[in-house]
Amino acid sequence: MGPVGLVEPRSRRQPFAAVQLRQDDAEGRLYNMVGFQTKMTHPEQRRVFRMIPGLDRAEFVRLGSLHRNTYVNAPDLLLPSLQVAARRSLFLAGQIVGVEGYVESAAMGMLAGLNAVRLLRGEPMAVPPRTTALGSLLAYVTERGRKGFQPMNANYGLFPPLPRALRGREKKLALAERGLDDIRRWRDGLAGVASGAASVA
Ligand SMILES: Cc1cc2nc3c(=O)[nH]c(=O)nc-3n(C[C@H](O)[C@H](O)[C@H](O)COP(=O)(O)OP(=O)(O)OC[C@H]3O[C@@H](n4cnc5c(N)ncnc54)[C@H](O)[C@@H]3O)c2cc1C
């Protein structure tokens, strides 16, 4: 709900917070309030949400609740190839791996599928470089000995540090460029081993 970059047109001031409403039906009568997973009681939710400018007369069709993710204890059970360590013909994909989010879950599915094919072909398992978003997330999730494991999103904090200290946008650009260079090399290496069969563009 961070209001960064938004200016309230009438007052020309940055608001304290911004609520994103995602249209949920074709007629534009239902809107999902993004980020309102809360333990507050239903009457309290109705009271507090109606204090938001523009929502004083809103009708609430469904109220917020916390959702529960089902995931394995990946640091104990999974290899970075997404194989179950105790049974290497079994791969896990999606958020059950211990990642969160659409892109992260789909990326785990892509890698599990790629490695299942490679296993059947007798090729070495593909593990993306640590310097990439996929590789750093996977390294975090499968790092042995992590206690109290909780699912994780891809984020800049998981990347290994850069050789020189940079800050802000410069740092993010340098991390992205390093990751792109490394994933291209990794992809070309895989394509070489699999004689063009494995494409991960
Ligand atoms: C309220 C909510 C809001 C979210 N908002 C966002 C967001 O804005 N952005 C974002 O990136 N992520 C968001 N997420 C997280 C995101 O939805 C998940 O991380 C992602 O969908 C996980 O993908 P998945 O394919 O691993 O699992 P799922 O999408 O859960 O798919 C698993 C599928 O397996 C099926 N299944 C389960 N058991 C069986 C069985 N025994 N046999 C056959 N099929 C079975 C299920 O029916 C389901 O279709 C949100 C999650 C929730 C709950």
Tab-separated table of C-alpha atoms and ligand atoms in Angstrom:
chain	number	residue	atom	x	y	z
A	1	MET	CA	0.000	0.000	0.000
A	2	GLY	CA	3.055	2.218	-0.269
A	3	PRO	CA	2.064	5.455	-2.083
A	4	VAL	CA	5.485	6.011	-3.731
A	5	GLY	CA	5.098	7.903	-7.022
A	6	LEU	CA	1.390	8.697	-6.502
A	7	VAL	CA	0.097	12.252	-6.042
A	8	GLU	CA	-3.480	12.951	-4.936
A	9	PRO	CA	-4.777	15.146	-7.826
A	10	ARG	CA	-6.855	17.587	-5.731
A	11	SER	CA	-4.454	18.309	-2.869
A	12	ARG	CA	-1.325	17.581	-5.028
A	13	ARG	CA	0.090	15.817	-1.955
A	14	GLN	CA	1.385	12.275	-1.626
A	15	PRO	CA	-1.212	10.254	0.313
A	16	PHE	CA	-0.322	8.312	3.448
A	17	ALA	CA	-1.185	5.002	1.744
A	18	ALA	CA	-2.824	3.774	-1.465
A	19	VAL	CA	-5.369	0.972	-1.780
A	20	GLN	CA	-5.332	-0.993	-5.031
A	21	LEU	CA	-8.746	-2.164	-6.233
A	22	ARG	CA	-8.628	-5.004	-8.766
A	23	GLN	CA	-11.755	-5.429	-10.876
A	24	ASP	CA	-13.201	-8.892	-10.194
A	25	ASP	CA	-16.230	-9.066	-12.544
A	26	ALA	CA	-17.021	-8.015	-16.124
A	27	GLU	CA	-19.606	-5.390	-15.030
A	28	GLY	CA	-17.178	-3.523	-12.735
A	29	ARG	CA	-19.291	-3.946	-9.593
A	30	LEU	CA	-16.876	-6.179	-7.657
A	31	TYR	CA	-13.390	-5.089	-6.691
A	32	ASN	CA	-10.754	-7.048	-4.811
A	33	MET	CA	-8.854	-4.971	-2.224
A	34	VAL	CA	-5.239	-6.025	-2.719
A	35	GLY	CA	-3.243	-6.836	0.427
A	36	PHE	CA	-6.110	-7.009	2.929
A	37	GLN	CA	-5.380	-10.450	4.340
A	38	THR	CA	-6.144	-9.754	7.988
A	39	LYS	CA	-7.168	-11.392	11.249
A	40	MET	CA	-9.496	-8.513	12.208
A	41	THR	CA	-13.066	-9.519	13.067
A	42	HIS	CA	-15.647	-9.019	10.298
A	43	PRO	CA	-17.497	-6.124	12.011
A	44	GLU	CA	-14.139	-4.370	12.611
A	45	GLN	CA	-13.134	-4.881	8.967
A	46	ARG	CA	-16.403	-3.302	7.782
A	47	ARG	CA	-15.980	-0.366	10.205
A	48	VAL	CA	-12.313	0.297	9.397
A	49	PHE	CA	-12.526	-0.234	5.618
A	50	ARG	CA	-15.463	2.208	5.376
A	51	MET	CA	-13.136	4.887	6.774
A	52	ILE	CA	-11.098	4.696	3.527
A	53	PRO	CA	-12.045	7.690	1.322
A	54	GLY	CA	-14.458	6.494	-1.383
A	55	LEU	CA	-15.416	3.281	0.432
A	56	ASP	CA	-17.792	4.796	3.014
A	57	ARG	CA	-20.807	3.278	1.235
A	58	ALA	CA	-19.106	0.127	-0.117
A	59	GLU	CA	-20.869	-3.192	0.238
A	60	PHE	CA	-18.480	-5.973	1.284
A	61	VAL	CA	-19.193	-9.262	-0.500
A	62	ARG	CA	-16.261	-11.162	1.018
A	63	LEU	CA	-14.038	-10.072	3.903
A	64	GLY	CA	-10.308	-10.561	4.414
A	65	SER	CA	-8.763	-13.645	5.999
A	66	LEU	CA	-5.284	-15.065	6.366
A	67	HIS	CA	-4.348	-17.770	3.878
A	68	ARG	CA	-2.264	-20.806	4.649
A	69	ASN	CA	0.433	-22.076	2.317
A	70	THR	CA	1.264	-25.752	2.170
A	71	TYR	CA	4.998	-26.279	1.638
A	72	VAL	CA	7.691	-28.805	2.461
A	73	ASN	CA	10.680	-28.158	4.704
A	74	ALA	CA	12.874	-27.669	1.637
A	75	PRO	CA	16.231	-27.117	3.446
A	76	ASP	CA	15.964	-30.677	4.800
A	77	LEU	CA	14.255	-32.427	1.901
A	78	LEU	CA	15.035	-30.858	-1.469
A	79	LEU	CA	18.080	-30.587	-3.715
A	80	PRO	CA	18.660	-27.403	-5.767
A	81	SER	CA	17.605	-29.446	-8.823
A	82	LEU	CA	14.138	-29.672	-7.167
A	83	GLN	CA	14.592	-33.425	-6.687
A	84	VAL	CA	13.497	-34.914	-3.388
A	85	ALA	CA	16.867	-35.879	-1.865
A	86	ALA	CA	15.645	-39.261	-0.610
A	87	ARG	CA	13.977	-40.179	-3.928
A	88	ARG	CA	15.640	-38.492	-6.866
A	89	SER	CA	13.097	-39.524	-9.474
A	90	LEU	CA	10.549	-37.322	-7.659
A	91	PHE	CA	10.522	-33.560	-8.407
A	92	LEU	CA	8.528	-30.836	-6.654
A	93	ALA	CA	7.219	-27.780	-8.513
A	94	GLY	CA	5.350	-24.589	-7.603
A	95	GLN	CA	4.825	-23.065	-4.191
A	96	ILE	CA	4.987	-26.406	-2.343
A	97	VAL	CA	8.758	-26.005	-2.832
A	98	GLY	CA	8.618	-23.105	-0.333
A	99	VAL	CA	8.429	-20.135	-2.695
A	100	GLU	CA	5.679	-17.539	-2.890
A	101	GLY	CA	4.111	-15.751	-5.850
A	102	TYR	CA	2.934	-16.471	-9.379
A	103	VAL	CA	6.265	-15.951	-11.151
A	104	GLU	CA	8.284	-17.781	-8.487
A	105	SER	CA	5.916	-20.786	-8.539
A	106	ALA	CA	5.877	-20.949	-12.349
A	107	ALA	CA	9.694	-20.694	-12.421
A	108	MET	CA	9.970	-23.678	-10.063
A	109	GLY	CA	7.634	-25.601	-12.381
A	110	MET	CA	9.790	-24.744	-15.379
A	111	LEU	CA	12.972	-25.908	-13.653
A	112	ALA	CA	11.401	-29.114	-12.287
A	113	GLY	CA	10.133	-29.959	-15.789
A	114	LEU	CA	13.499	-29.209	-17.363
A	115	ASN	CA	15.307	-31.420	-14.861
A	116	ALA	CA	12.799	-34.276	-15.164
A	117	VAL	CA	13.547	-34.381	-18.903
A	118	ARG	CA	17.289	-34.192	-18.251
A	119	LEU	CA	17.086	-37.073	-15.766
A	120	LEU	CA	15.297	-39.247	-18.324
A	121	ARG	CA	17.961	-38.370	-20.902
A	122	GLY	CA	20.789	-39.190	-18.478
A	123	GLU	CA	22.011	-35.553	-18.478
A	124	PRO	CA	23.395	-33.684	-15.419
A	125	MET	CA	20.868	-31.712	-13.367
A	126	ALA	CA	20.492	-28.029	-14.264
A	127	VAL	CA	20.905	-25.599	-11.352
A	128	PRO	CA	20.727	-21.887	-12.277
A	129	PRO	CA	23.572	-19.585	-11.116
A	130	ARG	CA	23.274	-18.027	-7.631
A	131	THR	CA	23.577	-14.567	-9.195
A	132	THR	CA	20.172	-14.895	-10.922
A	133	ALA	CA	16.723	-14.330	-9.365
A	134	LEU	CA	15.873	-17.998	-9.895
A	135	GLY	CA	19.217	-19.305	-8.625
A	136	SER	CA	19.342	-17.085	-5.521
A	137	LEU	CA	15.795	-18.034	-4.515
A	138	LEU	CA	16.536	-21.710	-5.049
A	139	ALA	CA	19.769	-21.465	-3.067
A	140	TYR	CA	17.916	-19.809	-0.190
A	141	VAL	CA	15.157	-22.399	-0.206
A	142	THR	CA	17.395	-25.464	-0.396
A	143	GLU	CA	20.286	-24.285	1.825
A	144	ARG	CA	20.913	-27.079	4.311
A	145	GLY	CA	20.437	-26.478	8.042
A	146	ARG	CA	18.097	-23.462	7.847
A	147	LYS	CA	15.911	-23.500	10.978
A	148	GLY	CA	12.310	-22.257	11.090
A	149	PHE	CA	12.054	-22.215	7.292
A	150	GLN	CA	9.348	-19.919	5.846
A	151	PRO	CA	8.384	-19.478	2.159
A	152	MET	CA	10.223	-16.709	0.294
A	153	ASN	CA	9.645	-14.406	-2.692
A	154	ALA	CA	12.369	-13.540	-5.195
A	155	ASN	CA	14.050	-10.342	-3.950
A	156	TYR	CA	17.297	-8.399	-4.256
A	157	GLY	CA	18.320	-9.306	-0.699
A	158	LEU	CA	18.943	-12.918	-1.760
A	159	PHE	CA	21.614	-12.087	-4.372
A	160	PRO	CA	25.286	-12.554	-3.442
A	161	PRO	CA	26.989	-9.161	-2.864
A	162	LEU	CA	28.565	-7.320	-5.791
A	163	PRO	CA	32.374	-7.012	-5.915
A	164	ARG	CA	32.089	-3.202	-5.350
A	165	ALA	CA	29.696	-1.342	-3.060
A	166	LEU	CA	26.857	0.374	-4.966
A	167	ARG	CA	23.544	1.759	-3.735
A	168	GLY	CA	19.939	2.194	-4.909
A	169	ARG	CA	19.153	2.016	-8.603
A	170	GLU	CA	22.806	1.560	-9.591
A	171	LYS	CA	23.057	-1.508	-7.374
A	172	LYS	CA	19.867	-3.041	-8.779
A	173	LEU	CA	21.012	-2.424	-12.364
A	174	ALA	CA	24.400	-4.021	-11.666
A	175	LEU	CA	22.726	-7.045	-10.024
A	176	ALA	CA	20.340	-7.404	-12.982
A	177	GLU	CA	23.131	-7.126	-15.571
A	178	ARG	CA	25.295	-9.669	-13.754
A	179	GLY	CA	22.299	-12.053	-13.498
A	180	LEU	CA	21.400	-11.689	-17.180
A	181	ASP	CA	25.007	-12.334	-18.273
A	182	ASP	CA	25.211	-15.421	-16.072
A	183	ILE	CA	21.847	-16.890	-17.069
A	184	ARG	CA	22.737	-16.503	-20.753
A	185	ARG	CA	25.996	-18.379	-20.194
A	186	TRP	CA	24.122	-21.030	-18.198
A	187	ARG	CA	21.506	-21.405	-20.940
A	188	ASP	CA	24.172	-21.725	-23.632
A	189	GLY	CA	25.973	-24.350	-21.535
A	190	LEU	CA	22.785	-26.389	-21.117
A	191	ALA	CA	21.960	-26.161	-24.815
A	192	GLY	CA	25.481	-27.389	-25.565
A	193	VAL	CA	25.151	-30.473	-23.300
A	194	ALA	CA	21.673	-31.302	-24.593
A	195	SER	CA	22.619	-30.580	-28.229
A	196	GLY	CA	20.031	-27.810	-28.521
A	197	ALA	CA	17.199	-29.643	-26.782
A	198	ALA	CA	17.046	-27.636	-23.528
A	199	SER	CA	16.024	-24.031	-24.071
A	200	VAL	CA	15.414	-21.871	-21.007
A	201	ALA	CA	15.066	-18.432	-22.612
B	1	LIG	C1	-5.559	-14.563	-1.745
B	1	LIG	C2	-4.262	-14.761	-2.458
B	1	LIG	C3	-3.729	-13.705	-3.208
B	1	LIG	C4	-2.513	-13.871	-3.880
B	1	LIG	N1	-2.039	-12.815	-4.600
B	1	LIG	C5	-0.886	-12.947	-5.277
B	1	LIG	C6	-0.395	-11.885	-6.091
B	1	LIG	O1	-0.996	-10.809	-6.202
B	1	LIG	N2	0.785	-12.064	-6.752
B	1	LIG	C7	1.476	-13.227	-6.677
B	1	LIG	O2	2.537	-13.345	-7.309
B	1	LIG	N3	1.035	-14.262	-5.930
B	1	LIG	C8	-0.132	-14.158	-5.226
B	1	LIG	N4	-0.581	-15.198	-4.464
B	1	LIG	C9	0.229	-16.420	-4.376
B	1	LIG	C10	0.016	-17.273	-5.624
B	1	LIG	O3	-1.361	-17.434	-5.821
B	1	LIG	C11	0.649	-18.641	-5.429
B	1	LIG	O4	2.007	-18.472	-5.000
B	1	LIG	C12	0.657	-19.440	-6.751
B	1	LIG	O5	-0.656	-19.492	-7.282
B	1	LIG	C13	1.131	-20.857	-6.499
B	1	LIG	O6	1.086	-21.580	-7.720
B	1	LIG	P1	1.110	-23.157	-7.726
B	1	LIG	O7	0.888	-23.559	-9.146
B	1	LIG	O8	2.339	-23.649	-7.053
B	1	LIG	O9	-0.086	-23.611	-6.766
B	1	LIG	P2	-1.652	-23.393	-6.964
B	1	LIG	O10	-1.948	-22.166	-7.782
B	1	LIG	O11	-2.205	-23.475	-5.567
B	1	LIG	O12	-2.060	-24.653	-7.824
B	1	LIG	C14	-2.139	-25.937	-7.259
B	1	LIG	C15	-3.236	-26.671	-8.020
B	1	LIG	O13	-3.237	-28.042	-7.615
B	1	LIG	C16	-4.561	-28.463	-7.442
B	1	LIG	N5	-4.554	-29.623	-6.519
B	1	LIG	C17	-4.350	-29.624	-5.183
B	1	LIG	N6	-4.408	-30.869	-4.705
B	1	LIG	C18	-4.627	-31.682	-5.768
B	1	LIG	C19	-4.794	-33.085	-5.906
B	1	LIG	N7	-4.717	-33.918	-4.867
B	1	LIG	N8	-5.016	-33.565	-7.140
B	1	LIG	C20	-5.075	-32.741	-8.223
B	1	LIG	N9	-4.947	-31.399	-8.141
B	1	LIG	C21	-4.711	-30.894	-6.930
B	1	LIG	C22	-5.285	-27.248	-6.883
B	1	LIG	O14	-6.668	-27.342	-7.116
B	1	LIG	C23	-4.635	-26.121	-7.692
B	1	LIG	O15	-5.302	-25.905	-8.920
B	1	LIG	C24	-1.797	-15.093	-3.803
B	1	LIG	C25	-2.342	-16.158	-3.066
B	1	LIG	C26	-3.541	-16.001	-2.404
B	1	LIG	C27	-4.117	-17.168	-1.618
